[in-house]
XYZ file of C-alpha atoms in Angstrom:
607
model
C -0.082 -0.092 0.027
C 2.857 2.397 0.877
C 4.587 1.766 -2.279
C 1.304 2.311 -4.338
C 0.937 5.751 -2.496
C 4.342 6.813 -3.334
C 4.040 6.031 -6.980
C 0.794 7.752 -7.426
C 1.843 11.528 -7.391
C 4.612 10.572 -10.254
C 1.986 9.171 -12.377
C -0.405 12.000 -11.913
C 2.237 14.393 -12.806
C 3.055 12.858 -16.176
C -0.425 12.203 -17.211
C -1.214 15.771 -18.769
C 1.727 15.760 -21.036
C 1.024 12.296 -22.388
C -2.623 13.100 -22.816
C -1.853 16.226 -24.794
C 0.436 14.328 -27.130
C -2.038 11.462 -27.470
C -4.935 14.208 -28.445
C -2.466 15.991 -31.044
C -1.619 12.399 -32.546
C -5.339 11.749 -32.822
C -6.195 14.961 -34.408
C -3.308 14.411 -37.009
C -4.706 10.999 -37.667
C -8.124 12.282 -38.063
C -6.957 14.863 -40.683
C -4.963 12.470 -42.604
C -7.954 10.020 -42.711
C -10.237 12.764 -43.947
C -7.849 13.858 -46.574
C -7.584 10.323 -47.705
C -11.315 9.749 -47.828
C -11.726 13.009 -49.861
C -9.147 11.730 -52.471
C -10.871 8.483 -52.538
C -14.175 10.043 -53.002
C -12.894 12.272 -55.714
C -11.425 9.194 -57.571
C -14.850 7.293 -57.309
C -16.679 10.465 -58.587
C -14.367 11.034 -61.575
C -14.654 7.418 -62.455
C -18.506 7.722 -62.477
C -18.429 10.888 -64.702
C -16.225 9.100 -67.184
C -18.597 6.113 -67.391
C -21.269 8.586 -68.156
C -19.452 10.469 -70.722
C -17.984 7.333 -72.611
C -20.043 4.279 -72.071
C -23.562 5.911 -71.778
C -23.278 8.539 -74.334
C -21.429 6.215 -76.877
C -24.406 3.712 -76.473
C -27.012 6.296 -77.012
C -25.959 7.652 -80.657
C -29.542 6.612 -81.985
C -30.755 9.800 -80.021
C -30.754 13.245 -81.952
C -27.555 15.136 -81.210
C -29.522 17.922 -79.751
C -30.891 15.550 -76.880
C -27.520 14.414 -76.235
C -26.240 17.914 -75.937
C -28.867 18.367 -73.300
C -28.487 15.311 -71.422
C -24.706 15.417 -71.175
C -24.494 19.317 -71.285
C -20.771 20.208 -70.488
C -19.815 16.945 -68.818
C -16.446 16.780 -70.754
C -15.482 20.241 -69.217
C -16.620 18.986 -65.615
C -14.251 15.930 -66.224
C -11.280 18.185 -67.266
C -11.644 20.310 -64.339
C -12.091 17.518 -61.851
C -9.146 15.721 -63.261
C -6.840 18.604 -62.586
C -8.317 19.058 -59.312
C -7.927 15.291 -58.258
C -4.380 15.432 -59.643
C -3.434 18.496 -57.309
C -5.130 16.656 -54.425
C -3.037 13.517 -54.989
C 0.263 15.607 -55.014
C -0.265 16.605 -51.579
C 0.051 12.917 -50.287
C 3.902 13.314 -49.949
C 3.592 16.250 -47.763
C 1.870 15.260 -44.648
C 2.983 17.918 -42.466
C 1.284 20.579 -44.421
C -1.180 18.553 -46.407
C -4.267 20.182 -44.701
C -3.094 23.682 -45.697
C -2.288 22.550 -49.109
C -5.609 21.048 -49.718
C -7.491 24.268 -48.408
C -5.390 26.297 -50.977
C -6.305 23.912 -53.741
C -9.949 24.327 -53.081
C -9.539 28.039 -53.054
C -7.731 27.906 -56.513
C -10.365 25.817 -58.223
C -13.445 27.617 -56.574
C -13.963 29.751 -59.558
C -13.573 26.966 -62.311
C -15.765 24.587 -60.325
C -18.523 27.171 -59.956
C -18.385 28.054 -63.696
C -18.856 24.500 -64.984
C -21.368 23.497 -62.663
C -23.571 26.495 -63.158
C -23.675 25.616 -66.815
C -24.526 21.865 -65.924
C -27.269 22.878 -63.588
C -28.828 25.456 -66.059
C -29.726 22.676 -68.377
C -30.531 19.982 -65.781
C -34.335 20.667 -65.596
C -34.629 20.471 -69.530
C -32.691 17.111 -69.401
C -35.382 15.899 -66.876
C -37.978 16.972 -69.098
C -36.432 14.927 -71.991
C -36.155 11.904 -69.788
C -40.003 12.130 -69.058
C -40.717 12.225 -72.681
C -38.514 8.897 -73.241
C -40.875 7.358 -70.519
C -43.757 7.639 -72.988
C -41.819 5.404 -75.457
C -41.624 1.858 -73.938
C -39.185 0.477 -76.366
C -36.901 3.334 -76.276
C -37.212 3.480 -72.302
C -36.197 -0.231 -72.009
C -33.230 0.448 -74.139
C -32.036 3.521 -72.222
C -32.751 1.454 -68.784
C -30.618 -1.456 -70.055
C -27.742 0.750 -70.748
C -27.998 2.592 -67.412
C -28.308 -0.533 -65.591
C -25.041 -1.936 -67.031
C -23.189 1.201 -66.180
C -24.633 1.293 -62.805
C -23.598 -2.318 -62.096
C -20.067 -1.243 -63.132
C -20.243 1.641 -60.674
C -21.432 -0.630 -57.864
C -18.461 -3.125 -58.645
C -16.044 -0.072 -58.523
C -17.430 1.098 -55.195
C -17.266 -2.383 -53.558
C -13.359 -1.710 -53.101
C -13.975 1.846 -51.831
C -13.500 2.599 -48.259
C -16.623 3.076 -46.167
C -18.276 6.344 -46.518
C -16.735 7.078 -49.979
C -20.033 8.543 -51.217
C -18.550 11.981 -50.249
C -19.455 15.446 -51.094
C -20.427 14.655 -54.846
C -23.976 13.515 -54.235
C -24.765 14.227 -57.919
C -26.933 12.290 -60.200
C -27.242 12.244 -64.017
C -30.668 12.699 -65.320
C -30.825 9.461 -67.013
C -30.010 7.648 -63.727
C -33.447 9.023 -62.532
C -34.974 6.050 -64.472
C -33.086 3.522 -62.294
C -33.615 4.573 -58.464
C -32.003 2.093 -55.897
C -35.315 1.910 -53.727
C -38.624 3.263 -54.905
C -39.984 5.721 -52.517
C -43.237 4.137 -51.944
C -41.563 0.832 -50.924
C -39.087 2.500 -48.499
C -41.753 4.625 -46.808
C -44.823 2.598 -47.259
C -47.167 5.456 -46.209
C -47.314 7.593 -49.460
C -50.535 7.297 -51.534
C -49.362 6.042 -55.126
C -52.539 7.641 -56.718
C -51.741 11.091 -54.949
C -48.019 10.746 -55.888
C -48.963 9.929 -59.556
C -51.434 13.051 -59.625
C -48.647 15.412 -58.300
C -46.122 14.050 -60.712
C -48.268 14.900 -63.646
C -49.102 18.213 -62.262
C -45.433 18.908 -61.792
C -44.538 17.718 -65.294
C -47.138 20.214 -66.681
C -45.736 22.966 -64.650
C -42.178 22.336 -65.524
C -43.246 22.285 -69.194
C -45.109 25.544 -68.828
C -42.054 27.207 -67.035
C -39.724 26.041 -69.906
C -42.039 27.675 -72.358
C -41.902 30.942 -70.405
C -38.285 30.886 -70.117
C -37.740 30.058 -73.850
C -39.909 32.836 -74.906
C -38.306 35.356 -72.580
C -34.889 34.508 -73.985
C -36.367 34.947 -77.587
C -37.900 38.266 -76.957
C -34.809 39.430 -75.193
C -32.808 38.616 -78.257
C -35.362 40.076 -80.482
C -35.115 43.460 -78.625
C -31.147 43.278 -78.718
C -31.481 42.738 -82.535
C -34.004 45.594 -82.850
C -31.771 47.858 -80.831
C -28.878 47.142 -83.135
C -30.921 47.739 -86.163
C -32.204 51.085 -84.684
C -28.470 52.130 -83.919
C -27.646 52.057 -87.684
C -29.132 55.356 -89.074
C -28.391 55.411 -92.870
C -30.464 58.765 -93.281
C -27.946 60.579 -91.138
C -24.846 60.092 -93.509
C -24.292 62.668 -96.095
C -24.061 60.884 -99.447
C -23.372 64.018 -101.477
C -26.382 63.148 -103.675
C -28.725 66.191 -103.968
C -31.734 64.353 -105.624
C -32.917 60.994 -106.912
C -33.688 57.628 -105.202
C -31.293 58.147 -102.552
C -33.022 61.186 -101.251
C -36.407 59.437 -101.215
C -34.843 56.425 -99.367
C -33.190 58.510 -96.620
C -36.622 60.394 -96.212
C -38.187 56.914 -95.828
C -35.682 55.753 -93.457
C -35.735 58.860 -91.389
C -39.580 58.575 -91.047
C -39.474 55.018 -90.159
C -36.640 55.183 -87.815
C -38.216 58.371 -85.770
C -41.877 57.113 -85.841
C -42.831 53.556 -86.837
C -39.651 51.520 -85.421
C -39.416 53.688 -82.271
C -42.918 53.452 -81.345
C -42.993 49.685 -81.984
C -39.952 49.260 -79.737
C -41.697 51.159 -76.880
C -45.025 49.227 -77.269
C -43.122 45.955 -77.531
C -41.200 46.631 -74.352
C -44.557 47.660 -72.455
C -46.994 45.069 -73.781
C -44.810 41.991 -74.159
C -41.486 42.269 -72.391
C -42.596 43.477 -69.025
C -45.546 41.197 -68.779
C -43.311 38.424 -69.652
C -40.748 39.233 -66.938
C -43.758 39.489 -64.364
C -44.963 36.062 -65.496
C -41.384 34.798 -65.084
C -41.369 36.123 -61.492
C -44.659 34.546 -60.712
C -43.330 31.021 -61.259
C -40.721 31.598 -58.545
C -43.411 30.844 -55.837
C -44.660 27.351 -56.927
C -40.906 26.526 -57.894
C -40.076 27.135 -54.301
C -42.896 25.090 -52.939
C -42.102 22.146 -55.218
C -38.506 22.300 -53.962
C -39.614 22.500 -50.366
C -42.025 19.579 -50.910
C -39.096 17.505 -52.263
C -37.008 18.319 -49.231
C -39.812 17.309 -46.961
C -40.352 13.977 -48.615
C -37.372 12.338 -47.233
C -38.408 13.195 -43.595
C -41.888 12.170 -44.371
C -40.905 8.706 -45.552
C -38.435 8.121 -42.657
C -41.293 9.185 -40.244
C -43.873 6.870 -41.913
C -41.401 3.990 -41.865
C -40.907 4.605 -38.124
C -44.608 4.805 -37.510
C -45.138 1.395 -39.188
C -42.330 -0.283 -37.132
C -42.684 1.479 -33.692
C -46.405 2.727 -33.886
C -45.486 6.225 -32.534
C -43.420 9.163 -33.195
C -42.194 12.214 -31.643
C -43.962 15.542 -31.637
C -41.327 17.026 -33.857
C -41.655 14.115 -36.290
C -45.288 14.343 -36.442
C -45.016 18.025 -37.115
C -42.649 17.222 -40.189
C -45.142 14.697 -41.326
C -48.015 17.219 -41.321
C -45.914 19.803 -43.023
C -45.222 17.660 -46.019
C -48.839 16.604 -46.259
C -50.065 20.225 -46.215
C -47.434 21.140 -48.814
C -48.488 18.202 -50.994
C -52.336 18.941 -50.661
C -51.824 22.602 -51.382
C -49.869 21.864 -54.586
C -52.249 19.302 -55.708
C -55.200 21.620 -55.283
C -53.414 24.954 -56.673
C -51.223 23.696 -59.507
C -53.972 22.933 -61.890
C -55.453 26.482 -61.641
C -51.893 27.955 -61.784
C -50.864 26.016 -64.834
C -54.169 27.191 -66.592
C -53.719 30.806 -65.736
C -50.101 30.753 -66.889
C -51.108 29.283 -70.212
C -53.759 31.995 -70.758
C -51.370 34.617 -69.760
C -48.698 33.305 -72.309
C -51.357 32.953 -74.974
C -52.325 36.560 -74.518
C -48.591 37.706 -74.586
C -48.224 35.794 -77.806
C -51.204 37.251 -79.334
C -50.071 40.887 -78.490
C -46.673 40.260 -79.851
C -48.232 39.001 -83.316
C -50.638 41.909 -83.254
C -47.720 44.388 -82.806
C -45.961 42.841 -85.624
C -48.956 43.062 -87.917
C -49.415 46.745 -87.080
C -45.663 47.417 -87.624
C -45.897 46.011 -91.197
C -48.945 47.732 -91.953
C -47.504 51.044 -91.022
C -44.438 50.569 -92.914
C -46.172 49.583 -96.064
C -48.382 52.681 -95.712
C -45.519 54.986 -95.236
C -43.476 53.497 -98.012
C -46.280 53.219 -100.580
C -45.740 56.921 -101.663
C -42.073 56.751 -101.673
C -41.852 53.364 -103.573
C -43.770 54.744 -106.602
C -40.836 57.539 -107.044
C -38.007 54.728 -106.983
C -36.621 53.744 -110.444
C -37.179 49.998 -109.871
C -40.897 50.180 -108.487
C -42.195 48.575 -111.797
C -39.705 45.845 -111.838
C -41.249 42.295 -110.748
C -40.109 40.939 -107.405
C -37.908 38.054 -108.777
C -36.321 40.349 -111.150
C -35.723 42.973 -108.418
C -34.361 40.333 -106.033
C -31.846 39.247 -108.769
C -30.965 42.779 -109.497
C -30.184 43.308 -105.802
C -28.321 40.100 -105.456
C -26.094 40.897 -108.243
C -25.362 44.403 -106.904
C -24.511 43.003 -103.549
C -22.155 40.141 -105.072
C -20.120 42.964 -106.940
C -19.791 44.927 -103.821
C -18.826 41.735 -101.837
C -16.161 41.046 -104.375
C -14.731 44.579 -104.468
C -14.564 44.626 -100.506
C -12.913 41.251 -100.541
C -10.290 42.589 -103.024
C -9.762 45.812 -100.878
C -9.428 43.598 -97.693
C -6.782 41.452 -99.256
C -4.941 44.350 -100.626
C -5.157 46.131 -97.380
C -3.806 43.238 -95.378
C -0.914 42.711 -97.847
C 0.255 46.304 -97.689
C 1.310 47.619 -94.256
C 1.605 51.353 -93.310
C 5.054 52.710 -93.352
C 6.532 53.207 -89.942
C 5.962 56.626 -88.377
C 8.071 58.355 -85.840
C 6.547 60.247 -82.770
C 7.550 64.014 -82.504
C 10.527 64.528 -80.152
C 9.967 66.437 -76.780
C 11.128 70.081 -77.007
C 14.671 70.348 -76.128
C 15.467 66.759 -76.259
C 18.005 66.941 -79.070
C 21.066 66.936 -76.708
C 19.704 64.128 -74.844
C 19.180 62.158 -78.074
C 22.801 62.830 -79.157
C 24.263 61.709 -75.987
C 22.273 58.355 -75.942
C 23.318 57.970 -79.519
C 26.838 58.464 -78.958
C 26.837 56.120 -75.853
C 24.777 53.184 -77.203
C 24.398 53.503 -80.927
C 21.427 53.795 -83.178
C 20.302 50.091 -82.779
C 19.626 50.611 -79.021
C 17.489 53.710 -79.243
C 13.675 53.277 -78.846
C 10.983 55.934 -78.633
C 7.916 55.872 -76.033
C 4.627 55.480 -78.205
C 2.253 56.446 -75.443
C 2.478 57.917 -71.934
C 3.947 55.567 -69.284
C 3.010 55.646 -65.622
C 5.278 53.580 -63.357
C 3.568 51.567 -60.572
C 6.581 49.935 -58.997
C 9.722 51.145 -57.177
C 11.912 50.434 -60.255
C 9.408 51.446 -62.933
C 9.755 54.758 -64.848
C 7.211 57.244 -65.734
C 7.814 58.653 -69.213
C 5.998 60.769 -71.607
C 4.946 60.053 -75.176
C 7.723 60.743 -77.474
C 10.670 60.278 -74.919
C 13.832 58.550 -76.327
C 15.386 55.738 -74.357
C 18.331 53.312 -74.640
C 17.406 49.624 -74.120
C 19.941 47.963 -71.580
C 18.005 44.543 -71.270
C 15.075 43.176 -72.924
C 13.778 41.373 -69.850
C 13.685 41.871 -66.158
C 15.269 40.022 -63.329
C 12.501 37.444 -63.282
C 12.940 36.703 -66.898
C 9.722 38.618 -68.067
C 10.241 39.789 -71.670
C 7.303 42.208 -71.269
C 9.526 44.647 -69.141
C 12.584 46.228 -70.502
C 15.310 47.874 -68.539
C 16.142 51.335 -70.206
C 18.199 54.370 -69.742
C 16.853 57.794 -70.313
C 20.119 59.540 -70.095
C 19.507 60.451 -66.377
C 17.551 57.668 -64.931
C 17.334 53.865 -65.338
C 14.349 51.542 -64.633
C 11.754 49.335 -66.282
C 8.951 50.133 -68.909
C 6.420 47.941 -70.766
C 8.115 46.633 -73.894
C 4.631 47.022 -75.822
C 4.986 50.757 -75.528
C 8.351 51.199 -77.238
C 9.280 51.219 -80.943
C 12.755 51.269 -82.566
C 13.796 55.038 -83.283
C 14.905 55.689 -86.787
C 17.492 58.194 -86.529
C 17.684 60.571 -89.562
C 20.457 63.108 -90.124
C 19.627 66.670 -89.323
C 19.465 69.455 -91.975
C 23.044 70.848 -91.083
C 24.507 67.254 -91.391
C 22.918 66.809 -94.794
C 24.390 69.856 -96.048
C 27.728 69.137 -94.709
C 27.613 65.525 -96.321
C 26.727 67.439 -99.573
C 29.590 69.766 -99.405
C 27.445 72.924 -99.084
C 29.079 75.757 -97.150
C 26.328 78.346 -96.702
C 26.133 81.350 -94.412
C 24.736 80.282 -91.209
C 23.088 83.557 -90.621
C 20.848 83.001 -93.636
C 17.184 82.639 -92.316
C 15.926 80.682 -95.346
C 17.033 77.375 -96.596
C 18.091 76.529 -100.105
C 15.184 75.962 -102.581
C 15.915 72.173 -102.533
C 14.555 71.065 -99.281
C 16.775 69.729 -96.483
C 14.165 67.787 -94.318
C 14.512 67.555 -90.549
C 14.414 64.242 -88.555
C 11.525 61.649 -89.498
C 10.856 63.796 -92.732
C 12.129 62.322 -96.107
C 14.369 64.202 -98.375
C 11.578 65.337 -100.697
C 9.044 68.216 -100.702
C 5.697 66.255 -101.062
C 4.916 64.568 -97.823
C 1.830 63.784 -95.836
C 0.528 64.512 -92.363
C 0.788 61.274 -90.061
C -1.104 62.881 -87.231
C -3.862 65.622 -86.952
C -2.592 68.966 -85.785
C -4.771 72.002 -84.726
C -3.291 75.388 -85.318
C -2.886 77.471 -82.081
C -1.856 80.830 -83.801
C -2.094 82.696 -87.097
C 1.733 81.513 -87.649
C 0.639 77.852 -87.706
C -1.682 75.685 -89.999
C -3.977 72.868 -89.151
C -3.339 69.375 -90.562
C -5.606 66.255 -90.999
C -4.139 62.807 -90.878
C -3.236 61.570 -94.396
C -3.439 65.063 -95.987
C -0.835 65.879 -98.594
C 1.625 68.659 -97.500
C 4.268 70.608 -99.380
C 7.294 71.408 -97.286
C 8.593 74.947 -98.055
C 11.105 75.163 -95.292
C 12.398 72.277 -93.095
C 13.158 74.674 -90.066
C 11.735 77.881 -88.699
C 13.261 81.358 -88.926
C 15.510 80.512 -85.893
C 16.863 77.281 -87.553
C 14.992 75.122 -85.214
C 14.310 71.907 -87.229
C 11.422 70.814 -84.972
C 9.078 73.201 -86.801
C 8.556 73.130 -90.714
C 7.085 75.860 -92.914
C 4.452 73.913 -95.146
C 1.651 74.699 -97.513
C -1.586 73.083 -97.118
C -4.824 73.607 -99.308
C -3.129 77.002 -100.442
C -2.576 78.051 -96.774
C 1.097 78.476 -95.395
C 2.339 78.152 -91.772
C 4.372 76.027 -89.404
C 3.609 72.579 -88.227
C 5.543 70.156 -85.970
C 8.170 68.349 -88.031
C 7.449 64.981 -86.354
C 3.917 65.123 -87.652
C 5.017 64.631 -91.155
C 5.848 61.462 -92.977
C 6.991 60.179 -96.555
C 4.252 59.711 -98.976
C 5.410 56.612 -100.920
C 2.454 56.717 -103.454
C -0.354 59.158 -104.336
C -2.607 57.151 -102.145
C -2.248 56.872 -98.352
C -0.546 53.586 -97.145
C 0.171 52.406 -100.655
C -3.115 50.807 -101.294
C -6.061 51.931 -103.575
C -9.544 51.082 -103.951
C -10.246 48.204 -106.533
C -11.961 49.320 -109.786
């Protein structure tokens, strides 16, 4: 006894540490088992999807392709996403210490992809169920489908025989075709549901789902019709200046203006008020019965469980009796109200369709009445309809060939490279970069750059920089390291273009051996052009320019320009004296480019 009393304190003092370690070990073991069960579940679920996509779909080729697209929806996309998801889960098996954290990160990474593919699948699930219901009305087709499904279900059951307990997992997801082959019919499991009452509700629900589908399809079609009508009204040919003072074109423009401002606009307003808005209200009215049907389905499992207990034990608890009465009340309400609701929805839908047809008839009548007077003044009003149709098709064919030839020519001939105007006072900086790095390293900024990082540069459009590296420290070729002559940093590579260095006017004169008085304010009659301006008098405007004083002249892009002097009166080559449409004035030299042919960019319209 004494020895036992002496040992008792030491055993008590060591028990908390041992219990803590044991509790931690149990927690880690539970986590590993949970992750293993998750992976096993995903393997089983992916196997079932592959069986549906391969075995079932390949044996149902006798069905129309449209039915197969509805039944299987985007199951191939689901398989691809779940395959990558399973692969990443299996990769965590070798990292047991941080496996739980890695699994959580994988779920976060795949959250958006999984939501997208399953949203598409669920959107067509109700329509797939309606297709399955139609197959039940054809006994031979139903038996053929059931045979295929039973064979696949047998494969699934055989595959699950080797799975660990509880491997049914989070994917309690049933394909619509498997609705024809339930494991245990509800009436046999519960024993308390009235088969006649269930049959009556099933017929009413099928009718309601069919009506809901009609409303949804009509709403989608009317929405597409309104979008097309809006696009049609956006095109206003009568607002274009055709430079045709009289003739059929004027008559057509007047008719188009009248139809756009009166007939079509009024038709669109009436269509939105008399068809679209009632259709949206009808779609909202379907939500109440849909929620009741869903709630009845949720309560059905509780009802069957309570009925089974009532048969076995003879009594139930108060809460179970309340759940039983709730289901019975929902079922009775739906059986009583759904017939009237379906009838009202069909009447409402019929009135909307009649209104839509009436609006179309009124629009056609108004258009014909308004066009009757204008058509008599058109040159082809006496031509029979088949001949006029042939005339229009021939004209459209010729125009289409011209446009196709124009497109091919346009794609083959690329516009000549243009140089952005230099920033004021940047000549010295350009010369310094040129002497240090050479012409092959100089690039020009095509648009303003706003640096966001510590090493990023903020540069204006037209800035000249020298490239140091064509990638950053991480190997990203989209960010280049450049030198501005005073600062170094990174800029987006897409906003840089190679700078073509052109000798200045003084350098050209020295190369030609011309020694003129530098005090002369006007150049020689033969033009000596500034950087980015070719050595010829006739050029084009590469960019639009708005004159800011009486000494300047405005330009439009692509406009022919004649250079009178390649510098201003102070010898500054950044401004050139030009003549445009009989007006003389100064423009920025960088806004001018060589005109290689009489037509802009070197292409011409097909004859």
